[in-house]
XYZ file of N, CA and C in Angstrom:
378
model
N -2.802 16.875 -24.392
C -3.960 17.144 -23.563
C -3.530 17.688 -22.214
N -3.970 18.485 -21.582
C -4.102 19.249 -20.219
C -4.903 18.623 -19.267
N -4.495 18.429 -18.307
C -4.799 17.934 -17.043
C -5.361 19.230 -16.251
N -6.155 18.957 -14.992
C -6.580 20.297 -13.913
C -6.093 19.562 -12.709
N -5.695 18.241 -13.075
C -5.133 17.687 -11.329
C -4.699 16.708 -11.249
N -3.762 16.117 -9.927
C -3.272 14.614 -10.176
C -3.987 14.063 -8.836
N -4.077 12.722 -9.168
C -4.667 12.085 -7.731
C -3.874 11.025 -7.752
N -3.495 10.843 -6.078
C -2.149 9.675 -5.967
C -3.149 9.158 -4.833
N -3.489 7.778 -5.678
C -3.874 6.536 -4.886
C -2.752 5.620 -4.009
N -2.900 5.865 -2.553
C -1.341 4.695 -1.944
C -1.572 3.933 -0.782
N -1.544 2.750 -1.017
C -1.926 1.790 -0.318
C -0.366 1.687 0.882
N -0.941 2.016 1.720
C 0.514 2.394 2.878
C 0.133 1.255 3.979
N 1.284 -0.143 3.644
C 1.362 -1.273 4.919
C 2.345 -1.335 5.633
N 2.507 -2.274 6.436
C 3.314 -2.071 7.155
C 3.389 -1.002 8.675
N 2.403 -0.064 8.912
C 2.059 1.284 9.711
C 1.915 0.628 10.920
N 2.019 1.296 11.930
C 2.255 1.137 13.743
C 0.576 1.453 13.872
N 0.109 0.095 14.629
C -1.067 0.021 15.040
C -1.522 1.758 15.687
N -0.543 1.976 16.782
C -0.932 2.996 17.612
C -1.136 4.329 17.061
N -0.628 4.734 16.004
C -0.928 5.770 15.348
C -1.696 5.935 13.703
N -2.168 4.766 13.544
C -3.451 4.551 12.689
C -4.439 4.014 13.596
N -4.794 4.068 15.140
C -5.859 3.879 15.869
C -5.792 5.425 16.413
N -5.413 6.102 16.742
C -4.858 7.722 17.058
C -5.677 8.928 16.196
N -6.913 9.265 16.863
C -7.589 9.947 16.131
C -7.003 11.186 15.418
N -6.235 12.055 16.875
C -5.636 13.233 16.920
C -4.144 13.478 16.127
N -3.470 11.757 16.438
C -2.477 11.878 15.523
C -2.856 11.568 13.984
N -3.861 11.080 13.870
C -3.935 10.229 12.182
C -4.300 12.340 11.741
N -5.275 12.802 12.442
C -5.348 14.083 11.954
C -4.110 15.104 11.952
N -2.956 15.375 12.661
C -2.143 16.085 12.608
C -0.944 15.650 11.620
N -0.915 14.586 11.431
C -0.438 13.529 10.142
C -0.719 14.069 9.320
N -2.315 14.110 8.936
C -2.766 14.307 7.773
C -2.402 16.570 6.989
N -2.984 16.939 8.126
C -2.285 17.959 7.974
C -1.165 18.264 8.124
N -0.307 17.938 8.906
C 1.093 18.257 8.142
C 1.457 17.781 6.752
N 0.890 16.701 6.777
C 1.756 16.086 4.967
C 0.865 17.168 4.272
N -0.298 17.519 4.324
C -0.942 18.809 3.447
C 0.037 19.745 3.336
N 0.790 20.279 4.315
C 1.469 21.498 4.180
C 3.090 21.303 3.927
N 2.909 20.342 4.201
C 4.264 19.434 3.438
C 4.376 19.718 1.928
N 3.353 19.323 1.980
C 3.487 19.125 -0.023
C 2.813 20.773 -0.657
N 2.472 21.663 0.226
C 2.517 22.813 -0.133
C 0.874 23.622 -0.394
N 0.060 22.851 0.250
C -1.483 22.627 0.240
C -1.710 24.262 1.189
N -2.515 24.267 1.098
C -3.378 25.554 1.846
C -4.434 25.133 2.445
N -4.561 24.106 3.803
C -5.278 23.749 4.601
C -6.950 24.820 4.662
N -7.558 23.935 4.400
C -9.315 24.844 4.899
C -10.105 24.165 5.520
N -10.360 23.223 6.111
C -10.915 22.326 6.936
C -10.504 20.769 7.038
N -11.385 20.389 7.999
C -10.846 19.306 8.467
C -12.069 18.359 9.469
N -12.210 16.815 8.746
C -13.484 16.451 9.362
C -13.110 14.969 9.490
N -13.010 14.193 10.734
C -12.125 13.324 11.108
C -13.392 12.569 12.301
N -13.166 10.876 11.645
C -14.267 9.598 12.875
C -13.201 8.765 13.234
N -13.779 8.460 14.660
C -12.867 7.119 15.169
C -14.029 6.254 15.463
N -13.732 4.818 15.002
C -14.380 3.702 14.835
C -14.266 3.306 15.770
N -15.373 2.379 16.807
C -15.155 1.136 17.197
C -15.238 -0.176 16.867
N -14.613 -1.029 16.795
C -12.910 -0.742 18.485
C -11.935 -0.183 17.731
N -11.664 0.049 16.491
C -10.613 0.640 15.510
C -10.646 1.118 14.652
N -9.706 1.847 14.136
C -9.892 2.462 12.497
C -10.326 4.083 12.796
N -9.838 4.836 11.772
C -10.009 5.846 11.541
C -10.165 6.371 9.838
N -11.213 7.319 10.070
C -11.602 7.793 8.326
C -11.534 9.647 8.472
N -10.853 9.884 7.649
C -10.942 11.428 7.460
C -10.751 11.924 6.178
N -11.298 13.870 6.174
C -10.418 14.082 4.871
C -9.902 15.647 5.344
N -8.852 15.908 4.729
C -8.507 17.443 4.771
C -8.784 18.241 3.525
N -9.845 18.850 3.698
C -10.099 20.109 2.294
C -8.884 20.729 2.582
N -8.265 21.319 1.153
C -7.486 22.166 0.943
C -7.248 23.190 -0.193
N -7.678 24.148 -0.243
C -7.745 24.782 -1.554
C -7.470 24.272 -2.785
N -6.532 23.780 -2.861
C -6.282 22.575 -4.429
C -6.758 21.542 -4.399
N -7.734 20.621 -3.643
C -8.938 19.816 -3.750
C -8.597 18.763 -2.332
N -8.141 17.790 -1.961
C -8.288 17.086 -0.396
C -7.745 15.897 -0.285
N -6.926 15.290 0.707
C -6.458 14.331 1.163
C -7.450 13.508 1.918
N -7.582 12.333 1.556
C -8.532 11.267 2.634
C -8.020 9.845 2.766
N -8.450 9.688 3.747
C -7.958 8.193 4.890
C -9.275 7.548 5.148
N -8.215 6.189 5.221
C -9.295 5.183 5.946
C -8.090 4.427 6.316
N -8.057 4.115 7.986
C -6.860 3.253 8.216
C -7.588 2.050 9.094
N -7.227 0.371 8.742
C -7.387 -0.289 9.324
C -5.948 -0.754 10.384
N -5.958 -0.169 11.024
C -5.016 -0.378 12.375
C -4.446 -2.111 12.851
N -5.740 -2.732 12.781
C -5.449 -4.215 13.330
C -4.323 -4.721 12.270
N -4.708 -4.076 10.558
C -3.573 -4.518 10.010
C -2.488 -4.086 9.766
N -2.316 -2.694 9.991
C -1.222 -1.851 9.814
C -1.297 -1.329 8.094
N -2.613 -0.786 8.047
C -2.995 -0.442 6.369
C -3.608 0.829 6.911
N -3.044 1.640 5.311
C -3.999 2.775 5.492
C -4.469 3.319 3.921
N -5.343 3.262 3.801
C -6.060 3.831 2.031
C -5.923 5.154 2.061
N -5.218 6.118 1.482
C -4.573 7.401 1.465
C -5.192 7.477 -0.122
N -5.949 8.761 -0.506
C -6.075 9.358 -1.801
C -5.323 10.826 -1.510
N -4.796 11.324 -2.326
C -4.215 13.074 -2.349
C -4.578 13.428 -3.987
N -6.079 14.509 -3.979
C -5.670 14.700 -4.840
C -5.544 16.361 -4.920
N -4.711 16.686 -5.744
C -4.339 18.129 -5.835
C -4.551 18.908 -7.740
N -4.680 19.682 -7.385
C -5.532 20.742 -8.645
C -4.186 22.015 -8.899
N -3.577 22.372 -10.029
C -2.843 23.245 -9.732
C -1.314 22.465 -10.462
N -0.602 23.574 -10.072
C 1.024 23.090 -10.427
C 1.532 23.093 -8.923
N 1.261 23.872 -8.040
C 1.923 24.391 -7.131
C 2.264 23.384 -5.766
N 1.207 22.540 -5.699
C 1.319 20.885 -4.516
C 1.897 19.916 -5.676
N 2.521 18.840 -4.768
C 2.894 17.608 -5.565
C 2.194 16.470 -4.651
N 1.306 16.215 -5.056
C 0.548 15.355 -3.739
C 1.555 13.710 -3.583
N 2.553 13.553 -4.159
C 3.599 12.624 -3.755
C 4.534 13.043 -2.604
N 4.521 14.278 -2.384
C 5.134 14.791 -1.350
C 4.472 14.493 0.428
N 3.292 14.057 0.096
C 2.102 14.198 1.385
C 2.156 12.877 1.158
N 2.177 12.144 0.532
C 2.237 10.345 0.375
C 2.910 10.344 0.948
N 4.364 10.589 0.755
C 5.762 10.130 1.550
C 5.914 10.528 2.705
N 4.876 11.833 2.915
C 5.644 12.333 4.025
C 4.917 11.314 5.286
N 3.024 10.990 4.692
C 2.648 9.977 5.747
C 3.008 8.529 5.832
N 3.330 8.279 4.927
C 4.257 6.765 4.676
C 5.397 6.656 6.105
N 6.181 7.949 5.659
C 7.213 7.860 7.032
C 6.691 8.065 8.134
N 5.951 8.746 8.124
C 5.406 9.326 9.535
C 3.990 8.559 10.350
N 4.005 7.521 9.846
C 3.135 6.031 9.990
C 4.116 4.925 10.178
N 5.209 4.924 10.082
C 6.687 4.164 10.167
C 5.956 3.306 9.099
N 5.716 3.398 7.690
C 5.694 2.371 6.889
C 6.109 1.406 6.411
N 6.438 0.154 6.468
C 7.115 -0.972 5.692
C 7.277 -0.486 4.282
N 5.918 -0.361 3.883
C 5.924 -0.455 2.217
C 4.658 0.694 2.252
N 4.775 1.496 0.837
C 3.793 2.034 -0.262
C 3.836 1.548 -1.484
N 2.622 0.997 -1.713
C 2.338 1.000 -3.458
C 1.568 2.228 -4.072
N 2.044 2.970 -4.791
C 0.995 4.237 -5.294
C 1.241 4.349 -6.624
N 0.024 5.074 -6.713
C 0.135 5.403 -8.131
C -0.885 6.322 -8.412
N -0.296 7.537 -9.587
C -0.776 8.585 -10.230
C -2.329 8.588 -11.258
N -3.289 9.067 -11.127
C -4.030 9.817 -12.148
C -4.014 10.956 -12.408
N -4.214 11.463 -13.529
C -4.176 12.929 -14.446
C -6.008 13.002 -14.210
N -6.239 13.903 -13.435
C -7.770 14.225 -13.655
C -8.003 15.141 -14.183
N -9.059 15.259 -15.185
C -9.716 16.543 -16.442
C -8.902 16.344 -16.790
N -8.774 15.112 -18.049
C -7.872 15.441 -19.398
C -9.063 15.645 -19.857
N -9.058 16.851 -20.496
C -9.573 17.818 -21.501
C -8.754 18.447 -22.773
N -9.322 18.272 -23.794
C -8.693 18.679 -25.106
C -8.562 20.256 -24.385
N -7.284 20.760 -25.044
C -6.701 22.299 -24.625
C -7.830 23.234 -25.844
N -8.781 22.440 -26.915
C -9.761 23.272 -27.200
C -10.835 23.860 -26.545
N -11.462 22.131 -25.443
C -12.073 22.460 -24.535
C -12.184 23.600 -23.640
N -11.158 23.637 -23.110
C -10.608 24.663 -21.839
C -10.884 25.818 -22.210
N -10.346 26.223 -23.714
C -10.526 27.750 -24.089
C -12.109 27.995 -24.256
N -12.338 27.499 -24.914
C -14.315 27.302 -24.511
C -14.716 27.376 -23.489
N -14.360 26.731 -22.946
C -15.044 26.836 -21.339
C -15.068 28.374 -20.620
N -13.198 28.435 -20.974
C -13.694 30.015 -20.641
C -14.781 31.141 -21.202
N -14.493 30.529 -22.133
C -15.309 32.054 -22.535
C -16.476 31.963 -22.978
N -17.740 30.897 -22.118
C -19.123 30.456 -21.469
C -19.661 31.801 -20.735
């Protein structure tokens, strides 16, 4: 069966209060690990909570990275998912893992659109 995308769920603890409360950095984070892992940035739509926390996502031509970081604990809920061969959205995990000074990531992979490879050829030619 054929896949159209992977999505990497990663629970990232351990992170420095000050830059999961950091609107501007949690966003320049987020886009760099996009272009890290080889994404084609197209927008970008980013909240800061009071008194803490930050939620965003980065569209990117192969589908979008999104956050939700609780700061007080040093957690951040990271989805990447990417469409294509050409991103490895484990590459944008790691790269914000480090760049959050992470203790620990737990992640893990889904295959999105498993579709029978009969499907697909059908589809095209709708």
């Amino acid at each position: 069966m054929k896949h159209l995308g992977r999505h990497v769920l990663a629970e990232i603890c351990g992170c420095e209060f000050n830059i999961l409360n950091d609107i501007k950095k949690v966003e320049e984070l987020m886009v760099n690990a996009a272009l890290s892992a080889g994404a084609e940035v197209r927008e970008c739509v980013f909240h800061k909570f009071s008194p803490q926390g930050v939620s965003g996502v980065v569209v990117i031509s192969e589908s979008h990275l999104a956050i939700h970081t609780w700061p007080e604990l040093g957690y951040a809920a990271v989805d990447v998912f990417t469409c294509g061969e050409k991103v490895n959205p484990w590459d944008a995990c790691n790269y914000l893992s480090d760049h959050f000074c992470a203790k620990h990531m737990i992640a893990k992979e889904l295959k999105r659109g498993m579709m029978p490879e009969s499907y697909l050829k059908e589809a095209v030619n709708i």
